[in-house]
Each structure stands twice: as C-alpha cells, then as structure tokens.
Amino acid sequence: MATVNIPDEERTLGEEAEVRDYLARIGITYERWEPAHQLAPGASAAEVLAAYAPEIDRLKAQGGYVTADVIDVSPATPGLDAMLNRFNSEHWHDEDEVRFIIEGRGLFHIHPREGKVVSITVEAGDLLRVPRGTWHWFDLCQEKRIRAIRLFQDAAGWTPHYTSSGTDRRYDPVCFGPSYIAGRGAVR
Ligand SMILES: [Fe+2]
C-alpha cells in the first residue's frame, strides 16, 4: 500500500481511498492490484509478465502502451549509483512513466505546476502512472531493492529532461510506510 506525504503540510496519507483521490487530483493514477498473482521465488521476467498479462493488456488498451518489461534493481546491480543519479533530480519525460511494483520499495516525488510537492512511497502491489510532462524524481529506499513492471508507449521516449529547478534538493529522500502512520517515525 502506497504512502503519500506532503512535506510542506507535514501531512501523511495511508488509506487507499484517500491516497487514490489525492493523487488523482494532481493527475497521478494509483491502483492497488490485489490479490497478487502467485510467482515462484526467483521467477524470470518472462514469468512475471505472463502472470500479469491480463492487467498489462488492460493498461496497454487504456494508455496506448506498446511494450512492457521488468526492471530489477538490488544493491548488487552494477553501476547502481550512476543509474539512480539519472532519475533522482527533477525531470520529465515525453511519455508516461508507468510502474507496477512486484518487490521492494521506491520513492517518487511529484512536483505539480500548481500545488505542493508530494512524495509517494510505493511497495509491492502498487501501480503508479505519472503522465508525460509531469515534473518528478525518483529514489530507492534504504534497502535499495525494487522489482517492477514498466510499460512504454515508445521506449525511445523515456529519456529524462531535467528541469534544473533545484526543487529536488529541498526535499529529503525519506521513504514512509505503515510504521510512520502508526507514529513510530519515518522508515528509510
Ligand atoms: Fe522519470
């Protein structure tokens, strides 16, 4: 279940309906795909895509996505820091950024043109669609682990265009989770 945080309001949302509604108002689609499809430990990318074929096909029909793949990142990923540094400063793309999280966590920051910066901590079962042109940036959480299905309208369109606004540097890359909601503090 995703957790939304609005740092400038010191406000955190963790209920599914309030998360979905808040994100919808800033143009971000959030879905919770439950129950999860059964995947064997160490399932290959092809097995993941096959298991989620019905959901992937639905999104393709809705959003004009033509291809899907699986990204797999862990602390052992070669060149991990260089990879992350491409996406952890504010940027936008010529196409939607669509991610369904299979394993691990990640932290999106969204910077609406009008409105407060919002962080979204995503975890397994969360589908997020960041429309083309949306200013955003991405970090991993402390465990540096994420496995996610990505959908593309045109794989060539997924080049980051940096805003160089400096907004990203005003927000700590802090992941939030249920334990924060329960008042036990932020989880990195
Ligand atoms: Fe991006």
XYZ file of C-alpha atoms and ligand atoms in Angstrom:
189
model
C 0.000 0.000 0.000
C 1.442 3.341 -1.039
C 2.007 6.130 1.471
C 1.630 9.760 0.389
C 3.445 12.526 2.227
C 3.061 16.268 1.672
C 6.192 17.616 3.386
C 5.161 21.280 3.282
C 1.996 20.412 5.199
C 3.605 17.749 7.409
C 0.733 15.537 6.308
C 0.759 11.796 5.567
C -1.956 9.723 3.896
C -2.113 5.937 4.116
C -5.715 4.940 3.436
C -6.234 3.530 -0.056
C -9.172 5.759 -0.992
C -7.548 8.982 0.269
C -4.256 8.125 -1.461
C -6.051 7.382 -4.740
C -8.208 10.514 -4.548
C -5.363 12.858 -3.574
C -3.148 11.545 -6.375
C -5.992 11.689 -8.915
C -6.381 15.407 -8.173
C -2.777 16.004 -9.249
C -3.121 13.789 -12.321
C -1.423 10.672 -10.960
C -3.183 7.321 -11.368
C -2.867 4.965 -8.416
C -4.199 1.406 -8.360
C -3.768 -1.433 -5.944
C -3.587 -4.796 -7.741
C -4.853 -7.435 -5.343
C -4.678 -10.276 -4.831
C -1.122 -10.619 -6.125
C -0.526 -13.283 -8.729
C 1.481 -16.206 -7.437
C 5.104 -16.061 -8.552
C 7.731 -18.678 -7.785
C 10.770 -17.363 -5.886
C 13.233 -16.158 -8.498
C 10.581 -16.028 -11.222
C 12.023 -14.790 -14.513
C 10.948 -11.540 -16.182
C 9.005 -13.582 -18.743
C 7.160 -15.392 -15.952
C 6.315 -12.088 -14.248
C 4.965 -10.621 -17.497
C 2.960 -13.782 -18.187
C 1.422 -13.781 -14.686
C 0.340 -10.135 -15.022
C -0.679 -10.350 -18.685
C -4.365 -9.521 -18.021
C -3.508 -6.304 -16.137
C -0.775 -5.360 -18.617
C -3.131 -5.868 -21.552
C -5.781 -3.705 -19.875
C -3.288 -0.860 -19.348
C -1.996 -1.193 -22.907
C -5.534 -0.831 -24.234
C -6.222 2.172 -21.970
C -2.971 4.066 -22.362
C -1.572 3.145 -25.742
C 1.374 1.300 -24.228
C 3.056 -0.996 -26.726
C 5.622 -2.808 -24.660
C 6.322 -3.951 -21.103
C 9.431 -5.150 -19.336
C 10.659 -5.920 -15.819
C 13.308 -3.843 -14.087
C 15.210 -5.496 -11.292
C 17.480 -3.457 -9.036
C 19.354 -4.522 -5.924
C 22.481 -3.353 -4.081
C 24.402 -5.851 -6.271
C 23.322 -4.153 -9.519
C 26.469 -2.948 -11.337
C 26.550 0.827 -11.720
C 23.575 1.245 -9.392
C 24.505 4.728 -8.146
C 25.083 6.050 -11.664
C 21.729 4.604 -12.710
C 19.921 6.166 -9.761
C 21.610 9.510 -10.289
C 19.902 9.788 -13.695
C 16.497 9.882 -12.037
C 16.915 11.434 -8.584
C 16.816 15.027 -9.768
C 13.706 16.702 -11.089
C 12.839 15.713 -14.662
C 10.028 14.894 -17.035
C 9.557 12.520 -19.967
C 7.884 12.630 -23.358
C 5.820 9.622 -22.319
C 4.027 8.292 -19.279
C 6.055 6.632 -16.525
C 4.094 3.525 -15.514
C 5.307 1.186 -12.808
C 3.778 -1.809 -11.061
C 5.850 -2.859 -8.063
C 6.484 -6.596 -7.678
C 9.048 -6.485 -4.875
C 10.896 -3.903 -2.812
C 10.057 -0.194 -2.497
C 10.635 3.125 -4.182
C 10.062 6.827 -3.575
C 8.544 9.139 -6.175
C 8.378 12.883 -5.659
C 5.817 14.713 -7.792
C 6.023 18.476 -8.294
C 2.659 19.716 -9.593
C 2.927 23.006 -11.533
C 0.384 24.388 -9.085
C 0.353 22.799 -5.672
C 2.582 21.227 -3.104
C 5.351 18.703 -3.726
C 4.135 15.205 -2.855
C 6.165 12.099 -2.041
C 4.778 8.641 -2.766
C 6.405 5.592 -1.208
C 5.387 2.597 -3.317
C 5.668 -1.089 -2.492
C 4.539 -4.485 -3.836
C 1.049 -4.373 -5.309
C 1.131 -0.644 -6.183
C 0.552 0.649 -9.723
C 1.530 4.243 -10.433
C 1.082 6.207 -13.658
C 2.954 9.511 -13.913
C 1.677 11.238 -17.057
C 4.052 12.571 -19.670
C 5.341 16.049 -18.874
C 4.890 15.667 -15.091
C 7.827 17.023 -13.098
C 9.077 14.272 -10.783
C 12.120 12.468 -9.402
C 12.775 9.001 -8.005
C 14.853 7.428 -5.237
C 15.165 3.960 -3.789
C 14.612 3.357 -0.086
C 17.361 2.281 2.274
C 17.342 -1.373 1.195
C 17.909 -0.323 -2.453
C 15.674 -3.047 -3.789
C 12.928 -2.803 -6.354
C 11.450 -5.089 -8.976
C 8.798 -3.550 -11.166
C 6.910 -3.961 -14.407
C 7.357 -0.951 -16.717
C 5.070 -0.054 -19.594
C 6.132 2.088 -22.535
C 4.317 3.970 -25.276
C 7.619 4.311 -27.094
C 10.758 3.041 -25.399
C 12.734 5.801 -27.138
C 10.625 8.445 -25.376
C 11.849 7.574 -21.926
C 14.771 9.985 -21.823
C 14.773 12.295 -18.798
C 14.546 16.038 -19.488
C 15.946 17.822 -16.456
C 14.268 20.952 -15.099
C 17.336 22.061 -13.095
C 14.916 23.900 -10.806
C 16.703 22.754 -7.650
C 13.355 21.810 -6.089
C 14.509 18.222 -5.533
C 17.282 19.408 -3.223
C 14.740 20.931 -0.832
C 13.193 17.540 -0.017
C 14.849 14.672 1.830
C 14.533 11.286 0.098
C 12.726 9.736 3.053
C 10.552 6.671 2.494
C 7.379 6.424 4.538
C 5.437 3.335 5.493
C 2.748 1.993 7.791
C 5.032 2.254 10.814
C 5.245 6.026 10.257
C 1.471 6.249 10.094
C 1.348 4.416 13.418
C 3.548 7.135 14.888
C 6.815 5.264 15.109
C 8.734 7.559 12.779
C 9.864 7.536 9.171
C 11.316 4.348 7.746
C 14.303 4.791 5.462
Fe 11.182 9.604 -14.528
